[in-house]
PDB file of C-alpha atoms in Angstrom:
ATOM      1  CA  ILE P 141      -1.453  -6.755  -3.027  1.00 93.00           C
ATOM      2  CA  GLN P 142       0.357  -9.830  -4.309  1.00 91.00           C
ATOM      3  CA  ARG P 143       2.597  -8.625  -7.110  1.00 86.00           C
ATOM      4  CA  ASP P 144       1.993 -11.305  -9.769  1.00 82.00           C
ATOM      5  CA  SER P 145      -1.593 -12.389  -9.125  1.00 89.00           C
ATOM      6  CA  GLY P 146      -3.096  -9.045  -8.059  1.00 90.00           C
ATOM      7  CA  LEU P 147      -4.835 -10.730  -5.124  1.00 91.00           C
ATOM      8  CA  LEU P 148      -5.536  -8.576  -2.095  1.00 92.00           C
ATOM      9  CA  LEU P 149      -3.406  -9.719   0.853  1.00 93.00           C
ATOM     10  CA  GLY P 150      -4.962  -7.306   3.354  1.00 92.00           C
ATOM     11  CA  SER P 151      -6.525  -3.885   3.621  1.00 91.00           C
ATOM     12  CA  PHE P 152      -7.270  -1.006   5.936  1.00 89.00           C
ATOM     13  CA  SER P 153      -9.377   2.012   5.123  1.00 84.00           C
ATOM     14  CA  LYS P 154     -11.030   4.718   7.166  1.00 77.00           C
ATOM     15  CA  THR P 155     -13.919   4.623   4.673  1.00 73.00           C
ATOM     16  CA  GLN P 156     -15.219   1.532   2.885  1.00 69.00           C
ATOM     17  CA  ASN P 157     -16.767   2.824  -0.324  1.00 68.00           C
ATOM     18  CA  ILE P 158     -15.019   0.751  -3.018  1.00 75.00           C
ATOM     19  CA  ASP P 159     -14.581  -2.908  -3.892  1.00 83.00           C
ATOM     20  CA  GLN P 160     -10.994  -3.411  -2.784  1.00 86.00           C
ATOM     21  CA  ASP P 161     -10.536  -6.672  -4.693  1.00 87.00           C
ATOM     22  CA  VAL P 162     -11.511  -4.942  -7.943  1.00 88.00           C
ATOM     23  CA  ILE P 163      -9.116  -2.061  -7.199  1.00 87.00           C
ATOM     24  CA  ALA P 164      -6.277  -4.509  -6.418  1.00 90.00           C
ATOM     25  CA  GLY P 165      -6.751  -6.276  -9.740  1.00 90.00           C
ATOM     26  CA  MET P 166      -7.022  -3.004 -11.656  1.00 90.00           C
ATOM     27  CA  LEU P 167      -3.862  -1.589 -10.050  1.00 91.00           C
ATOM     28  CA  THR P 168      -1.927  -4.754 -10.842  1.00 91.00           C
ATOM     29  CA  ALA P 169      -3.041  -4.574 -14.483  1.00 92.00           C
ATOM     30  CA  ILE P 170      -2.034  -0.897 -14.731  1.00 91.00           C
ATOM     31  CA  LYS P 171       1.342  -1.575 -13.053  1.00 89.00           C
ATOM     32  CA  SER P 172       2.073  -4.490 -15.388  1.00 88.00           C
ATOM     33  CA  PHE P 173       1.090  -2.488 -18.455  1.00 90.00           C
ATOM     34  CA  VAL P 174       3.189   0.575 -17.569  1.00 89.00           C
ATOM     35  CA  GLU P 175       6.217  -1.430 -16.458  1.00 83.00           C
ATOM     36  CA  ASP P 176       6.087  -3.628 -19.604  1.00 84.00           C
ATOM     37  CA  ALA P 177       5.428  -0.710 -21.961  1.00 87.00           C
ATOM     38  CA  PHE P 178       8.358   1.372 -20.739  1.00 84.00           C
ATOM     39  CA  LYS P 179      10.741  -1.533 -19.994  1.00 76.00           C
ATOM     40  CA  LYS P 180      13.153   0.543 -17.944  1.00 67.00           C
ATOM     41  CA  GLY P 181      14.898  -2.376 -16.255  1.00 64.00           C
ATOM     42  CA  GLN P 182      14.144  -2.630 -12.563  1.00 72.00           C
ATOM     43  CA  GLU P 183      11.981   0.491 -12.309  1.00 78.00           C
ATOM     44  CA  ASP P 184       8.513   0.264 -10.758  1.00 83.00           C
ATOM     45  CA  LEU P 185       5.424   2.429 -11.037  1.00 86.00           C
ATOM     46  CA  GLU P 186       5.312   4.591  -7.891  1.00 89.00           C
ATOM     47  CA  MET P 187       2.307   6.900  -8.269  1.00 90.00           C
ATOM     48  CA  ILE P 188      -0.980   7.062 -10.149  1.00 90.00           C
ATOM     49  CA  GLN P 189      -2.857  10.362 -10.146  1.00 89.00           C
ATOM     50  CA  TYR P 190      -6.464  11.105 -11.053  1.00 84.00           C
ATOM     51  CA  GLU P 191      -7.540  14.713 -10.444  1.00 86.00           C
ATOM     52  CA  ASN P 192      -7.308  15.206  -6.667  1.00 85.00           C
ATOM     53  CA  TYR P 193      -6.646  11.507  -5.941  1.00 86.00           C
ATOM     54  CA  LYS P 194      -3.229   9.895  -5.782  1.00 89.00           C
ATOM     55  CA  ILE P 195      -2.405   6.233  -5.353  1.00 91.00           C
ATOM     56  CA  PHE P 196       1.052   5.821  -3.877  1.00 92.00           C
ATOM     57  CA  LEU P 197       2.636   2.436  -4.624  1.00 93.00           C
ATOM     58  CA  GLN P 198       5.396   0.967  -2.450  1.00 93.00           C
ATOM     59  CA  ASN P 199       6.924  -2.030  -4.198  1.00 91.00           C
ATOM     60  CA  PHE P 200       8.466  -5.099  -2.587  1.00 90.00           C
ATOM     61  CA  HIS P 201       9.699  -8.351  -4.091  1.00 85.00           C
ATOM     62  CA  THR P 202       6.454 -10.389  -3.987  1.00 87.00           C
ATOM     63  CA  TYR P 203       3.839  -7.773  -3.067  1.00 91.00           C
ATOM     64  CA  TYR P 204       3.201  -4.057  -3.073  1.00 93.00           C
ATOM     65  CA  PHE P 205       1.258  -1.556  -0.996  1.00 94.00           C
ATOM     66  CA  ALA P 206      -1.233   0.847  -2.575  1.00 93.00           C
ATOM     67  CA  VAL P 207      -2.209   3.891  -0.515  1.00 91.00           C
ATOM     68  CA  ALA P 208      -5.023   6.137  -1.788  1.00 87.00           C
ATOM     69  CA  ILE P 209      -4.599   9.796  -0.847  1.00 86.00           C
ATOM     70  CA  THR P 210      -6.588  12.950  -1.568  1.00 86.00           C
ATOM     71  CA  GLY P 211      -4.984  16.357  -1.807  1.00 84.00           C
ATOM     72  CA  SER P 212      -1.355  17.283  -2.133  1.00 83.00           C
ATOM     73  CA  MET P 213       1.580  15.312  -0.799  1.00 82.00           C
ATOM     74  CA  SER P 214       4.920  16.918  -0.019  1.00 87.00           C
ATOM     75  CA  ALA P 215       8.232  15.154  -0.560  1.00 89.00           C
ATOM     76  CA  SER P 216       8.681  14.763   3.201  1.00 89.00           C
ATOM     77  CA  GLU P 217       5.172  13.290   3.585  1.00 88.00           C
ATOM     78  CA  LYS P 218       5.897  10.849   0.759  1.00 90.00           C
ATOM     79  CA  GLU P 219       9.181   9.860   2.425  1.00 92.00           C
ATOM     80  CA  ASN P 220       7.437   9.457   5.804  1.00 90.00           C
ATOM     81  CA  LEU P 221       4.741   7.246   4.250  1.00 90.00           C
ATOM     82  CA  SER P 222       7.373   5.135   2.496  1.00 93.00           C
ATOM     83  CA  THR P 223       9.331   4.722   5.725  1.00 92.00           C
ATOM     84  CA  ASN P 224       6.205   3.651   7.607  1.00 90.00           C
ATOM     85  CA  LEU P 225       5.282   1.123   4.919  1.00 92.00           C
ATOM     86  CA  ILE P 226       8.795  -0.340   5.068  1.00 93.00           C
ATOM     87  CA  LYS P 227       8.573  -0.555   8.875  1.00 91.00           C
ATOM     88  CA  PHE P 228       5.203  -2.272   8.585  1.00 91.00           C
ATOM     89  CA  ALA P 229       6.567  -4.744   6.021  1.00 91.00           C
ATOM     90  CA  GLU P 230       9.485  -5.612   8.303  1.00 90.00           C
ATOM     91  CA  LYS P 231       7.247  -6.225  11.332  1.00 87.00           C
ATOM     92  CA  GLY P 232       3.803  -7.078   9.971  1.00 80.00           C
ATOM     93  CA  MET P 233       4.212  -9.051   6.768  1.00 85.00           C
ATOM     94  CA  PRO P 234       5.030 -12.749   6.623  1.00 78.00           C
ATOM     95  CA  PHE P 235       8.323 -13.411   4.839  1.00 72.00           C
ATOM     96  CA  TYR P 236       6.750 -16.022   2.577  1.00 73.00           C
ATOM     97  CA  ILE P 237       3.060 -16.435   1.767  1.00 76.00           C
ATOM     98  CA  ASP P 238       2.418 -19.925   0.452  1.00 74.00           C
ATOM     99  CA  GLU P 239      -1.326 -19.656   0.024  1.00 81.00           C
ATOM    100  CA  ILE P 240      -3.704 -16.731   0.226  1.00 85.00           C
ATOM    101  CA  ASP P 241      -6.829 -17.463   2.215  1.00 87.00           C
ATOM    102  CA  ASP P 242      -9.287 -15.567   4.413  1.00 90.00           C
ATOM    103  CA  SER P 243      -7.157 -16.218   7.497  1.00 90.00           C
ATOM    104  CA  ILE P 244      -3.977 -14.606   6.130  1.00 89.00           C
ATOM    105  CA  THR P 245      -5.980 -11.724   4.645  1.00 91.00           C
ATOM    106  CA  GLN P 246      -7.677 -11.092   7.992  1.00 93.00           C
ATOM    107  CA  GLN P 247      -4.362 -11.257   9.898  1.00 92.00           C
ATOM    108  CA  ILE P 248      -2.660  -8.771   7.579  1.00 92.00           C
ATOM    109  CA  SER P 249      -5.725  -6.479   7.610  1.00 91.00           C
ATOM    110  CA  GLU P 250      -5.757  -6.402  11.419  1.00 93.00           C
ATOM    111  CA  LYS P 251      -2.027  -5.599  11.506  1.00 91.00           C
ATOM    112  CA  LEU P 252      -2.525  -2.802   8.946  1.00 91.00           C
ATOM    113  CA  LYS P 253      -5.395  -1.366  10.985  1.00 90.00           C
ATOM    114  CA  LEU P 254      -3.393  -1.430  14.208  1.00 89.00           C
ATOM    115  CA  HIS P 255      -0.220   0.017  12.673  1.00 86.00           C
ATOM    116  CA  PHE P 256      -1.850   2.851  10.735  1.00 82.00           C
ATOM    117  CA  SER P 257      -4.416   3.701  13.440  1.00 80.00           C
ATOM    118  CA  GLU P 258      -1.497   4.193  15.832  1.00 74.00           C
ATOM    119  CA  LEU P 259       0.235   6.429  13.271  1.00 66.00           C
ATOM    120  CA  SER P 260      -2.923   8.525  12.856  1.00 58.00           C
ATOM    121  CA  LEU P 261      -3.154   9.000  16.614  1.00 50.00           C
ATOM    122  CA  GLN P 262       0.532   9.961  16.815  1.00 53.00           C
ATOM    123  CA  ASP P 263       0.098  12.496  13.974  1.00 54.00           C
ATOM    124  CA  GLU P 264      -2.853  14.094  15.788  1.00 44.00           C
ATOM    125  CA  GLN P 265      -0.866  14.283  19.045  1.00 44.00           C
ATOM    126  CA  ASP P 266       2.066  15.869  17.185  1.00 47.00           C
ATOM    127  CA  LYS P 267      -0.276  18.516  15.680  1.00 43.00           C
ATOM    128  CA  ILE P 268      -1.739  19.340  19.085  1.00 44.00           C
ATOM    129  CA  ALA P 269       1.741  19.624  20.638  1.00 47.00           C
ATOM    130  CA  SER P 270       2.935  21.976  17.883  1.00 37.00           C
TER     131      SER P 270
END
């Protein structure tokens, strides 16, 4: 999600049951409100929780990732997710996005799908091997 505008840069989900553009705008509004209200310098909102749902936010300079999760999340799982989002950003995100259009959104979405589908497969293989 583009940090200032709230526009969706790309998405990947195993289930498509929500309007992702609406969620992106809502998350950006919540982030801006919380960060402005608490004015703690360079701190960023990292997690939003609603009952059993958690939205983990990984912040970068011009964009942020929002990952919706159900259930509990251990500190090591949170660290692993953060590491994988950083790796994705280094390899899969353009350094500078001049204009957001359907082409860039589709490219980023395909890269997200490929990266996180591979991680899901690796996690399943690790569970079977254990």
